[in-house]
Each structure stands twice: as C-alpha cells, then as structure tokens.
Amino acid sequence: MTKRALIKTALAVAALCAASAGFAQQVTLRLHQMLPQQATIPAKALIPWAQKVEKDSGGKIKVQLFHAMQLGGTPPQLFDQARDGVVDLTWTVLGYTPGRFNKSEVFELPFMSGNAEQSSRAFQEYVEKFAADEFKDIKLIAVHTHGPGLFHTKTPVTGLESLRGMKIRGGSRVISSMLTKLGATPVGMPVPAVTDALSKGVIDGTTIPWEVTPALKVSELVKNHTTFAGQEGLYTQTFAFSMNKAAYEKLPADLKKVIDANSGIETAAMFGRAMDEGDKVGRAIAEKAGNNIVALDIAETQRWRRTASTVETDWVAEMKGKNIDGVKLASEARALIAKYQR
C-alpha cells in the first residue's frame, strides 16, 4: 500500500472512530406518563422539559415521550417503572401508592396549600430537607403539587349536608379519609379513570383541580363545581418526576450536568406554573359552558375546615406509630408554604 493510501486509510479510521465516539454520546431516554398528550402537564411541562434537555445537551440527549400508559402497566406502577428501569423517566401521583411516601403525604392534608407554583417550591424544599429518604431509589428530577382542589359534581354541593352520601372519587388515601369525614362515600381511582366512571354513573362527582378537567371532559359530564374561600384549596395532591438511578449514573459527566440543571426547585416551580395556568383554562371552559360554579363563603368554608381537621389529627397519630413526628412535619410544611407565599 502506498504512503498516500495509508494516510487516507488512517484518516478514514480516525473519522470512523470519531463518529463512533460521537454516536456513543447519544442517549435516548424514554419518558412514560398516564395522561393524554394534550393534558396540562404533558403539553406544558413534560414536553417543554424534554425539548430543553435536548437543546441544553446539544442534541446528545433525546427524550421519547410515551403518553397515556402507552408502554403498559397502570398509573400506580409508574414510580416503580422508573425505579426498576422499565423506562428511564416517569411522572406520577405519589398518592397512588398508599403508605409509601409517609412524610410527603403532609402536603395532601386538607386546606394545606393553594397556588401550585408556590406550593411546588415549598414541596421541593420540604422533600430535600425532610423526605429525601423516600426517593433514595431513584434520581429525583422534581416534585410538585397541583393548585386548589375542588368538587365537580352532577348535583350541586352547596354545603356539608349536600355532600353526604355522594360517591366521590378520591385520588389518595388521605383525600379518601377526608371525604369520609365530610360525609361522602369515597371511591378511589387514578385520574384517567374519572371520565368513564362519571359517564357510567359509578361516581356522582370527583375531586380534581380545574387544570385536568378539559382532558377528562369533566365540564361536559357534570355541570356543578364547588370552590372554597381563601387561598387554600380543599386539598392538593403531590407528584414526582423521577429518573432511573442507573440510567442517570451511566451518563457522562457533561450530560449529568444537563439533567441536574433541569432538576430541583426551578423545575418544580415550572410544573407548578403549568398547573396554575391550566386551572385558569379549565375554569374558563366551565364558565363558557354556563356551568354552575358554587363559591362557598368564609363561614361555610370554616365548617369544612373544622370537620376535615380530624384528618390531620388521625394522620399525626398514624405517623407517631411509624416513629415519624407528624406535628413537626406539618409545621415545617406550613412554614415553607408561607415562605413562598410572601
């Protein structure tokens, strides 16, 4: 082989090696979640997050999104799908796995929080300080809350008495306990099941925030919505955006930095903002449809607060049995919510 041919061969091999090295840095992460693509969190948080990660990584990270449980399983299995490496990333409701996230449950207590962006900042800081052990098996991207929880019902809820006996969907054990205290019959189910349950009469109403009502067609299926006085909603639910720990650990240092830069309190706040904006959209749809929006006054809201307060008492007693100081955690949660409401 001539010297010129050798040089050409060497350059070709070097180029191939360089291309192979570059290819080796390409990472595809599969993200799995429960809601239709057009719902608030997929459309306004998960897809933008994926696009930002791809941009920040210079195209080295690709995120494939799988909506509405396309990869199989059920919403309560999503956290474990990330933990076990079935997929690389999942977004789900923590309350779908009762008894697992005991310290994190404090944010679900009745009338604990309201504005989703502020509460999500508070919840992220709370988890980092007081409940990090509950997420030790995954790489936590962020936790967050939704906005004020309220009722959407076939017949109007105008006071405590009118709720009694109604079959109401609850999204977690804490919320179901609250519904029982308030006189309703709780029916537990993940949020994607709400549309079918309402249309078939399995439930008389549901507790969800405004933001998810468009995706579930709730304002078409029921014509009554009940809100509460004050900044806090009747309840809130908590969410986790999680990454498989092994998938994170095997990333090169520069790509770990990209994931880290798109994790934590600002990411939590971004998800919360999406929820707050979604609440405005959901309520506007109900108003345009001419639905009946009941606004309970301060006096009636206080009745609900007093009745629901025993949920916290019961939760504190239960946590004590698990060697968890529920009084302290509730106090810390409220202090952090107040910090971000300033």
Short mmCIF file of C-alpha atoms in Angstrom, two decimals, residues 33-275:
data_model
loop_
_atom_site.label_atom_id
_atom_site.label_comp_id
_atom_site.label_asym_id
_atom_site.label_seq_id
_atom_site.Cartn_x
_atom_site.Cartn_y
_atom_site.Cartn_z
CA GLN A 33 -46.79 9.02 31.97
CA MET A 34 -50.52 8.49 32.40
CA LEU A 35 -52.34 11.43 30.75
CA PRO A 36 -53.24 12.25 27.15
CA GLN A 37 -50.63 14.35 25.35
CA GLN A 38 -52.89 17.42 25.32
CA ALA A 39 -53.32 17.48 29.12
CA THR A 40 -51.62 20.27 31.04
CA ILE A 41 -48.54 18.53 32.41
CA PRO A 42 -47.60 16.65 29.23
CA ALA A 43 -48.24 19.67 26.98
CA LYS A 44 -46.95 22.46 29.21
CA ALA A 45 -44.28 20.80 31.37
CA LEU A 46 -43.02 17.38 30.23
CA ILE A 47 -42.70 18.19 26.52
CA PRO A 48 -41.02 21.58 27.18
CA TRP A 49 -38.71 19.89 29.71
CA ALA A 50 -37.74 17.25 27.14
CA GLN A 51 -37.11 19.91 24.50
CA LYS A 52 -34.95 21.96 26.87
CA VAL A 53 -32.87 18.92 27.87
CA GLU A 54 -32.30 18.08 24.20
CA LYS A 55 -31.29 21.69 23.47
CA ASP A 56 -29.06 22.04 26.54
CA SER A 57 -27.28 18.80 25.69
CA GLY A 58 -26.57 19.90 22.14
CA GLY A 59 -28.75 17.08 20.87
CA LYS A 60 -26.84 14.42 22.78
CA ILE A 61 -29.91 13.55 24.85
CA LYS A 62 -33.11 12.57 23.07
CA VAL A 63 -36.29 12.14 25.09
CA GLN A 64 -39.01 9.86 23.75
CA LEU A 65 -42.39 10.58 25.31
CA PHE A 66 -44.98 7.88 25.79
CA HIS A 67 -48.36 9.22 26.89
CA ALA A 68 -51.48 7.66 28.40
CA MET A 69 -49.69 4.50 29.63
CA GLN A 70 -48.63 3.52 26.09
CA LEU A 71 -45.86 1.28 27.40
CA GLY A 72 -48.23 -0.72 29.60
CA GLY A 73 -48.91 -1.04 33.28
CA THR A 74 -51.10 1.17 35.44
CA PRO A 75 -50.57 4.66 36.90
CA PRO A 76 -49.76 3.28 40.39
CA GLN A 77 -46.89 1.30 38.81
CA LEU A 78 -45.19 4.29 37.23
CA PHE A 79 -42.86 5.15 40.12
CA ASP A 80 -41.56 1.58 40.16
CA GLN A 81 -41.18 1.58 36.38
CA ALA A 82 -38.59 4.34 36.83
CA ARG A 83 -37.04 2.69 39.86
CA ASP A 84 -36.72 -0.70 38.17
CA GLY A 85 -35.51 0.60 34.80
CA VAL A 86 -38.58 -0.48 32.84
CA VAL A 87 -38.36 3.07 31.49
CA ASP A 88 -35.93 5.91 32.16
CA LEU A 89 -38.32 8.63 33.34
CA THR A 90 -41.83 8.72 34.77
CA TRP A 91 -44.27 11.31 36.10
CA THR A 92 -46.95 10.16 38.51
CA VAL A 93 -49.09 10.87 41.58
CA LEU A 94 -47.45 9.88 44.86
CA GLY A 95 -50.81 9.13 46.47
CA TYR A 96 -51.37 6.23 44.08
CA THR A 97 -49.09 4.09 46.27
CA PRO A 98 -50.59 4.42 49.77
CA GLY A 99 -48.31 4.14 52.77
CA ARG A 100 -45.14 4.53 50.74
CA PHE A 101 -44.47 8.27 50.91
CA ASN A 102 -45.47 8.90 54.50
CA LYS A 103 -43.53 12.12 55.08
CA SER A 104 -44.54 13.54 51.71
CA GLU A 105 -48.23 12.98 52.49
CA VAL A 106 -48.30 16.05 54.72
CA PHE A 107 -48.88 18.25 51.66
CA GLU A 108 -52.12 16.33 50.97
CA LEU A 109 -53.73 17.30 54.28
CA PRO A 110 -56.97 19.33 53.99
CA PHE A 111 -56.56 23.06 53.36
CA MET A 112 -52.75 22.77 53.45
CA SER A 113 -51.87 24.65 50.28
CA GLY A 114 -53.19 26.58 47.30
CA ASN A 115 -51.22 28.24 44.49
CA ALA A 116 -49.37 25.45 42.69
CA GLU A 117 -46.15 27.29 41.82
CA GLN A 118 -45.63 28.49 45.39
CA SER A 119 -46.63 25.15 46.89
CA SER A 120 -44.42 23.25 44.46
CA ARG A 121 -41.39 25.31 45.50
CA ALA A 122 -42.29 24.61 49.12
CA PHE A 123 -42.80 20.89 48.47
CA GLN A 124 -39.47 20.54 46.65
CA GLU A 125 -37.59 22.19 49.51
CA TYR A 126 -39.55 20.15 52.03
CA VAL A 127 -38.67 16.84 50.33
CA GLU A 128 -35.00 17.78 50.06
CA LYS A 129 -34.88 18.62 53.78
CA PHE A 130 -37.26 16.15 55.38
CA ALA A 131 -38.24 13.34 53.00
CA ALA A 132 -35.25 12.66 50.72
CA ASP A 133 -35.07 9.08 52.01
CA GLU A 134 -38.43 8.34 50.37
CA PHE A 135 -36.81 8.95 46.97
CA LYS A 136 -33.44 7.29 47.55
CA ASP A 137 -34.09 4.56 44.97
CA ILE A 138 -34.45 6.98 42.05
CA LYS A 139 -32.86 10.15 40.72
CA LEU A 140 -35.46 12.76 41.62
CA ILE A 141 -35.98 15.35 38.92
CA ALA A 142 -38.64 17.28 40.83
CA VAL A 143 -41.75 17.01 42.97
CA HIS A 144 -44.68 19.38 42.76
CA THR A 145 -48.34 19.91 43.66
CA HIS A 146 -51.41 20.96 41.74
CA GLY A 147 -53.48 24.04 42.54
CA PRO A 148 -56.53 24.23 44.81
CA GLY A 149 -58.55 21.02 44.83
CA LEU A 150 -62.33 21.30 44.47
CA PHE A 151 -65.50 19.33 43.70
CA HIS A 152 -67.03 18.66 40.30
CA THR A 153 -70.43 17.02 40.75
CA LYS A 154 -73.63 16.05 38.97
CA THR A 155 -75.76 17.74 41.64
CA PRO A 156 -74.53 20.91 43.34
CA VAL A 157 -72.53 20.84 46.57
CA THR A 158 -73.69 23.97 48.39
CA GLY A 159 -72.74 22.93 51.91
CA LEU A 160 -71.62 19.98 54.02
CA GLU A 161 -75.10 18.50 54.14
CA SER A 162 -75.45 18.29 50.36
CA LEU A 163 -72.24 16.22 50.07
CA ARG A 164 -73.49 13.46 52.35
CA GLY A 165 -73.90 10.12 50.66
CA MET A 166 -72.42 11.22 47.34
CA LYS A 167 -69.99 8.80 45.71
CA ILE A 168 -66.93 10.97 45.14
CA ARG A 169 -63.65 9.99 43.52
CA GLY A 170 -60.63 10.45 45.78
CA GLY A 171 -57.10 10.38 44.43
CA SER A 172 -55.23 9.22 47.54
CA ARG A 173 -55.83 7.62 50.92
CA VAL A 174 -55.59 10.98 52.70
CA ILE A 175 -58.18 12.51 50.36
CA SER A 176 -60.44 9.47 50.74
CA SER A 177 -60.17 9.80 54.52
CA MET A 178 -61.13 13.46 54.23
CA LEU A 179 -64.14 12.61 52.06
CA THR A 180 -65.32 10.10 54.65
CA LYS A 181 -65.05 12.73 57.42
CA LEU A 182 -67.05 15.15 55.28
CA GLY A 183 -69.84 12.61 54.84
CA ALA A 184 -69.20 11.44 51.26
CA THR A 185 -68.58 7.88 50.09
CA PRO A 186 -65.03 7.87 48.69
CA VAL A 187 -64.24 5.88 45.56
CA GLY A 188 -60.51 5.56 44.94
CA MET A 189 -59.22 5.61 41.36
CA PRO A 190 -56.42 7.14 39.27
CA VAL A 191 -57.38 10.28 37.41
CA PRO A 192 -57.51 8.69 33.91
CA ALA A 193 -60.44 6.55 35.10
CA VAL A 194 -62.60 9.55 36.05
CA THR A 195 -64.20 10.14 32.64
CA ASP A 196 -65.51 6.61 32.32
CA ALA A 197 -66.63 6.50 35.96
CA LEU A 198 -68.62 9.72 35.62
CA SER A 199 -70.21 8.74 32.31
CA LYS A 200 -71.29 5.35 33.67
CA GLY A 201 -72.58 6.70 36.97
CA VAL A 202 -70.02 4.83 39.06
CA ILE A 203 -69.37 8.13 40.85
CA ASP A 204 -71.50 11.22 41.46
CA GLY A 205 -68.56 13.58 41.28
CA THR A 206 -64.82 13.92 41.58
CA THR A 207 -62.16 15.86 43.43
CA ILE A 208 -59.66 17.23 40.92
CA PRO A 209 -58.20 20.68 40.21
CA TRP A 210 -59.51 22.77 37.33
CA GLU A 211 -56.45 22.09 35.16
CA VAL A 212 -57.19 18.46 34.39
CA THR A 213 -60.92 18.93 33.67
CA PRO A 214 -60.51 19.67 29.92
CA ALA A 215 -58.52 16.50 29.18
CA LEU A 216 -61.10 14.42 31.09
CA LYS A 217 -64.13 16.28 29.63
CA VAL A 218 -65.39 16.81 33.19
CA SER A 219 -67.16 20.10 32.42
CA GLU A 220 -69.22 18.23 29.81
CA LEU A 221 -70.08 15.33 32.12
CA VAL A 222 -71.04 17.39 35.19
CA LYS A 223 -72.43 20.89 35.43
CA ASN A 224 -71.58 21.83 39.03
CA HIS A 225 -68.26 22.90 40.55
CA THR A 226 -67.70 23.89 44.19
CA THR A 227 -64.83 26.16 45.32
CA PHE A 228 -63.77 27.36 48.76
CA ALA A 229 -62.98 30.72 50.35
CA GLY A 230 -59.34 31.63 50.97
CA GLN A 231 -56.09 30.86 49.17
CA GLU A 232 -56.04 27.18 50.08
CA GLY A 233 -57.97 24.54 48.24
CA LEU A 234 -59.91 21.76 49.90
CA TYR A 235 -56.88 19.52 49.31
CA THR A 236 -53.94 19.01 47.00
CA GLN A 237 -52.14 16.05 45.52
CA THR A 238 -48.43 15.54 45.14
CA PHE A 239 -46.46 14.40 42.10
CA ALA A 240 -42.98 13.10 41.35
CA PHE A 241 -40.95 13.33 38.15
CA SER A 242 -38.40 10.54 38.54
CA MET A 243 -35.44 9.09 36.67
CA ASN A 244 -33.97 5.61 36.87
CA LYS A 245 -30.85 5.90 39.01
CA ALA A 246 -28.72 3.59 36.84
CA ALA A 247 -29.72 5.48 33.68
CA TYR A 248 -28.55 8.69 35.32
CA GLU A 249 -25.33 7.23 36.73
CA LYS A 250 -24.15 5.88 33.39
CA LEU A 251 -24.43 9.29 31.73
CA PRO A 252 -21.11 11.06 31.04
CA ALA A 253 -20.37 13.99 33.35
CA ASP A 254 -21.48 16.66 30.87
CA LEU A 255 -24.88 15.04 30.38
CA LYS A 256 -25.36 14.54 34.12
CA LYS A 257 -24.89 18.29 34.45
CA VAL A 258 -27.68 18.84 31.91
CA ILE A 259 -30.06 16.64 33.90
CA ASP A 260 -29.01 18.29 37.17
CA ALA A 261 -29.56 21.76 35.70
CA ASN A 262 -33.08 20.71 34.75
CA SER A 263 -33.90 19.25 38.16
CA GLY A 264 -34.79 20.76 41.52
CA ILE A 265 -36.74 23.75 42.70
CA GLU A 266 -36.97 25.71 39.43
CA THR A 267 -38.21 22.62 37.61
CA ALA A 268 -40.73 22.07 40.41
CA ALA A 269 -41.86 25.68 40.01
CA MET A 270 -42.20 25.25 36.24
CA PHE A 271 -44.52 22.29 36.74
CA GLY A 272 -46.47 24.29 39.33
CA ARG A 273 -46.84 27.24 36.95
CA ALA A 274 -48.20 24.90 34.32
CA MET A 275 -50.79 23.72 36.84
#
